[in-house]
Short mmCIF file of C-alpha atoms in Angstrom, two decimals:
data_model
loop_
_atom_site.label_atom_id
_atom_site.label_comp_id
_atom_site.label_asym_id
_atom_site.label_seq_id
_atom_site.Cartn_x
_atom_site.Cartn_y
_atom_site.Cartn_z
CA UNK U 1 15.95 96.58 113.49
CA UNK U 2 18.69 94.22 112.78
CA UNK U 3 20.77 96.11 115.00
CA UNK U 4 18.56 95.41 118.07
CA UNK U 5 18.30 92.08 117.14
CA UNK U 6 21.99 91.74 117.15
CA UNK U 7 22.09 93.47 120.25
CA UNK U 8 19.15 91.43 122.18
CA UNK U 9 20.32 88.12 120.63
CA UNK U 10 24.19 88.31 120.86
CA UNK U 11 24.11 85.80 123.90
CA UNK U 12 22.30 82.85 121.55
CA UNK U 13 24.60 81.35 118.30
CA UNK U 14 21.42 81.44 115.99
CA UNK U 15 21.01 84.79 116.50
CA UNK U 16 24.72 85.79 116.00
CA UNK U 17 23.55 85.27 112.09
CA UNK U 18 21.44 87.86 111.06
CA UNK U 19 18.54 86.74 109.03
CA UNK U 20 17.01 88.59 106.09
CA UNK U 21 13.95 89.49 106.81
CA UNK U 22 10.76 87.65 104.94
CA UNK U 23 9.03 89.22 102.30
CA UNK U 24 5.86 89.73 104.21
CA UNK U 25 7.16 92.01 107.01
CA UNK U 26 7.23 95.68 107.23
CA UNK U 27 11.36 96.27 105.81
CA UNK U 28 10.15 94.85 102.81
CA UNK U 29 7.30 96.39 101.57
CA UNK U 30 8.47 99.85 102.73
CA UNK U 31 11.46 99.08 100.52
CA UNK U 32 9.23 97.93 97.55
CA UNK U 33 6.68 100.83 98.43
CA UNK U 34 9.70 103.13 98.24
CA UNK U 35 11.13 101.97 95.15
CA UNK U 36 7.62 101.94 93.40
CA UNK U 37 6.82 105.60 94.44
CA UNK U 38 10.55 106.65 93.47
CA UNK U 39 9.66 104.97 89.65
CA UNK U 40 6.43 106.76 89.51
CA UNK U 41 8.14 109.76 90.58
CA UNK U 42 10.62 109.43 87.68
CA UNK U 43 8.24 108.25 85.28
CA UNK U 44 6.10 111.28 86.05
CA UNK U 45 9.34 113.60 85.51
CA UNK U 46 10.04 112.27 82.36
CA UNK U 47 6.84 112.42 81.20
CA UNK U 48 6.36 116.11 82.41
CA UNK U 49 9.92 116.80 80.85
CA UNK U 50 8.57 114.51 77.52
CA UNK U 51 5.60 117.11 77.58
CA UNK U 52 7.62 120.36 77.60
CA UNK U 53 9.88 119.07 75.09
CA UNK U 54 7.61 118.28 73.01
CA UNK U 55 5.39 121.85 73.16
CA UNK U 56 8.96 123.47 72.49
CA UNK U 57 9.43 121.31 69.47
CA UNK U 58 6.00 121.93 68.14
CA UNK U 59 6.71 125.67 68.98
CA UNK U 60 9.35 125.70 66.94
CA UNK U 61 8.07 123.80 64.18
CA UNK U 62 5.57 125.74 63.78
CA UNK U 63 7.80 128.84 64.12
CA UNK U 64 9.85 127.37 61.18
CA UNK U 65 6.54 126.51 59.40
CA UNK U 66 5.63 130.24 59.43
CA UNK U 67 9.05 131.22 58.01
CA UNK U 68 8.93 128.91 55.22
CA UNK U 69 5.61 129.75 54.12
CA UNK U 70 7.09 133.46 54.01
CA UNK U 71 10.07 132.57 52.31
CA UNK U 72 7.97 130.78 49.93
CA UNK U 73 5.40 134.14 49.54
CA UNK U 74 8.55 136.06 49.01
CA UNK U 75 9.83 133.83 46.58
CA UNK U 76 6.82 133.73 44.44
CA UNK U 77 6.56 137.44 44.64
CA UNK U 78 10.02 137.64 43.58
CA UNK U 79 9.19 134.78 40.93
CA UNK U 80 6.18 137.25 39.89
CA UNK U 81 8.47 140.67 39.59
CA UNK U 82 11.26 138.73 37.45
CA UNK U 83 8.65 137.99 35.18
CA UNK U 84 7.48 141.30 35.06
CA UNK U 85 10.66 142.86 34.37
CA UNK U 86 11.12 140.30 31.52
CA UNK U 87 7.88 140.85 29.83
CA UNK U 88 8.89 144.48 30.46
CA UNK U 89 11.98 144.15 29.02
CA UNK U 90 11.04 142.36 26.32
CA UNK U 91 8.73 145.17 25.28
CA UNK U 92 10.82 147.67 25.86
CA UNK U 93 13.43 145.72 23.16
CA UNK U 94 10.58 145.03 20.34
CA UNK U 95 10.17 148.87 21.04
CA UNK U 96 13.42 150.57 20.47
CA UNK U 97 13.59 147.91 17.20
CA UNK U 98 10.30 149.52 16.05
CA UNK U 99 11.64 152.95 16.69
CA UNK U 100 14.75 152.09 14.82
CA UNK U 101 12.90 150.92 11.76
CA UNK U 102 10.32 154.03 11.96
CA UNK U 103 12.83 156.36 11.98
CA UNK U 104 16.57 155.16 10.78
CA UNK U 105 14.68 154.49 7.37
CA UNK U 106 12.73 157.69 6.39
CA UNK U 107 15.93 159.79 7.98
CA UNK U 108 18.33 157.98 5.43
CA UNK U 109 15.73 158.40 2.94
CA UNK U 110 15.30 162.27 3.53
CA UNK U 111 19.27 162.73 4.31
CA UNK U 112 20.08 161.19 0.81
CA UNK U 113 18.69 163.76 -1.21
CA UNK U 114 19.78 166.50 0.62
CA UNK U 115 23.30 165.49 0.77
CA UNK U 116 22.92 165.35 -3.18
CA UNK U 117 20.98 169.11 -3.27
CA UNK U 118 23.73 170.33 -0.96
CA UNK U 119 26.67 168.49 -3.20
CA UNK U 120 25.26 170.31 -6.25
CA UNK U 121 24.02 167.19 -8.71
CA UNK U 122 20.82 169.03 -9.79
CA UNK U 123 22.49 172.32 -10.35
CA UNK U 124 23.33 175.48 -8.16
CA UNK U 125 21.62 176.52 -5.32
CA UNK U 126 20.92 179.67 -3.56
CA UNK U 127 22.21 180.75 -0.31
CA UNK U 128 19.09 181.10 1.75
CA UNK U 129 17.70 177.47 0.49
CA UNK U 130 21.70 176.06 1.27
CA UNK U 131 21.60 177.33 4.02
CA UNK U 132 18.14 175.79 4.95
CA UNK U 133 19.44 172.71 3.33
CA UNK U 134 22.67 172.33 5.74
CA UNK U 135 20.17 173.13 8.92
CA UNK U 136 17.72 169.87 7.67
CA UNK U 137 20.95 168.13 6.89
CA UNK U 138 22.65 168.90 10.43
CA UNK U 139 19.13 167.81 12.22
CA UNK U 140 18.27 165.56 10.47
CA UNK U 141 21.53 163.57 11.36
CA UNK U 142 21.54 164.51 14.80
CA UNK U 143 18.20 162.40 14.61
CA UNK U 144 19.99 159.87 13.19
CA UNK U 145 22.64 160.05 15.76
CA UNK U 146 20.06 159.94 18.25
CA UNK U 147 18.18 156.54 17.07
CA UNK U 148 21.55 154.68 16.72
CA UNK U 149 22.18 155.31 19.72
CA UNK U 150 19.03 154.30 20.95
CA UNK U 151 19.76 151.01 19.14
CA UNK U 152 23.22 150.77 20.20
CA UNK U 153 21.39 150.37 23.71
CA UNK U 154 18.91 147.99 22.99
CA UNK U 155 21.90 145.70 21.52
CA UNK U 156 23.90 146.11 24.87
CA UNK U 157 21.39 145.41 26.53
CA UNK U 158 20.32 142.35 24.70
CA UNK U 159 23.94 141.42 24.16
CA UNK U 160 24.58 141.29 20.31
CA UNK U 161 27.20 144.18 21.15
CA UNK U 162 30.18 144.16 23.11
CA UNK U 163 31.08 147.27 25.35
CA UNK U 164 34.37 148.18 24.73
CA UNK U 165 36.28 150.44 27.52
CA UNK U 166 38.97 152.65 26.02
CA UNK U 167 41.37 155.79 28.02
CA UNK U 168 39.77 159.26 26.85
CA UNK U 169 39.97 162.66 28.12
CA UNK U 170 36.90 163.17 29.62
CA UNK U 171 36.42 167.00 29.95
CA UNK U 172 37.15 167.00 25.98
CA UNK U 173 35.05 164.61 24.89
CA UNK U 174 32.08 166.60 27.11
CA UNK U 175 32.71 169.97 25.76
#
């Protein structure tokens, strides 16, 4: 438009000037009509773009919900099951000390005599009860042997005993 009214008006001096064009006429409110729509057009991307954000988000917030509240399960099964194994091993430590006591005692008790039958302090023996003497004495400490060891484990394992590595010959030791 302004170029035709350069064109038609390039003979007169006011209309070598071009003139901005009033606010009423038809330049001016397809220029405001075009910025308005443009803003709404934004606005409504953003928004739309503001909306899929924010489903993501809560997709993933909830995603992260769901894994926590599993990690948490887990935990407090885990929680649960260490418990367990204490209580467990607890028990299992008040019973090798009552197996100890049970046994260790009345074995000493019994092997003390029979070391003194077999040494000879209430007089000669024959062979056949000497020789049933030596076979109590030899199983009853192998018994022995037995529950210390027991308790030898229940004090590693409670830690009132040190292990103590030391260089053996294997295959000797075995046979």
């Amino acid at each position: 438009l302004m170029l035709a009214a350069l064109l038609v008006g390039a003979s007169s001096p006011a209309a070598a000037a071009p003139s901005a064009p009033a606010l009423g006429t038809p330049s001016w409110s397809l220029l405001l009509l075009s910025v308005a729509v443009g803003a709404g057009a934004m606005g409504l991307w953003h928004w739309l773009r503001l909306r899929r954000l924010r489903r993501k988000t809560d997709a993933q917030i909830e995603t992260l919900t769901t894994e926590k509240n599993r990690a948490e399960e887990a935990r407090d099964v885990a929680a649960e099951r260490v418990d367990k194994l204490e209580t467990m091993s607890t028990a299992k430590s008040q019973f090798l000390e009552e197996v100890r006591h049970a046994f260790r005692r009345p074995l000493t008790l019994t092997l003390g005599p029979i070391d003194a039958l077999l040494d000879g302090h209430h007089g000669p023996l024959g062979d056949e009860v000497s020789t049933q003497l030596r076979l109590a004495q030899r199983n009853g400490t192998r018994v022995l042997w037995l529950v210390n060891q027991l308790t030898d484990l229940a004090e590693l394992e409670t830690g009132r005993m040190a292990l103590t590595p030391t260089e053996a010959n294997l295959p000797a030791f075995v046979a």
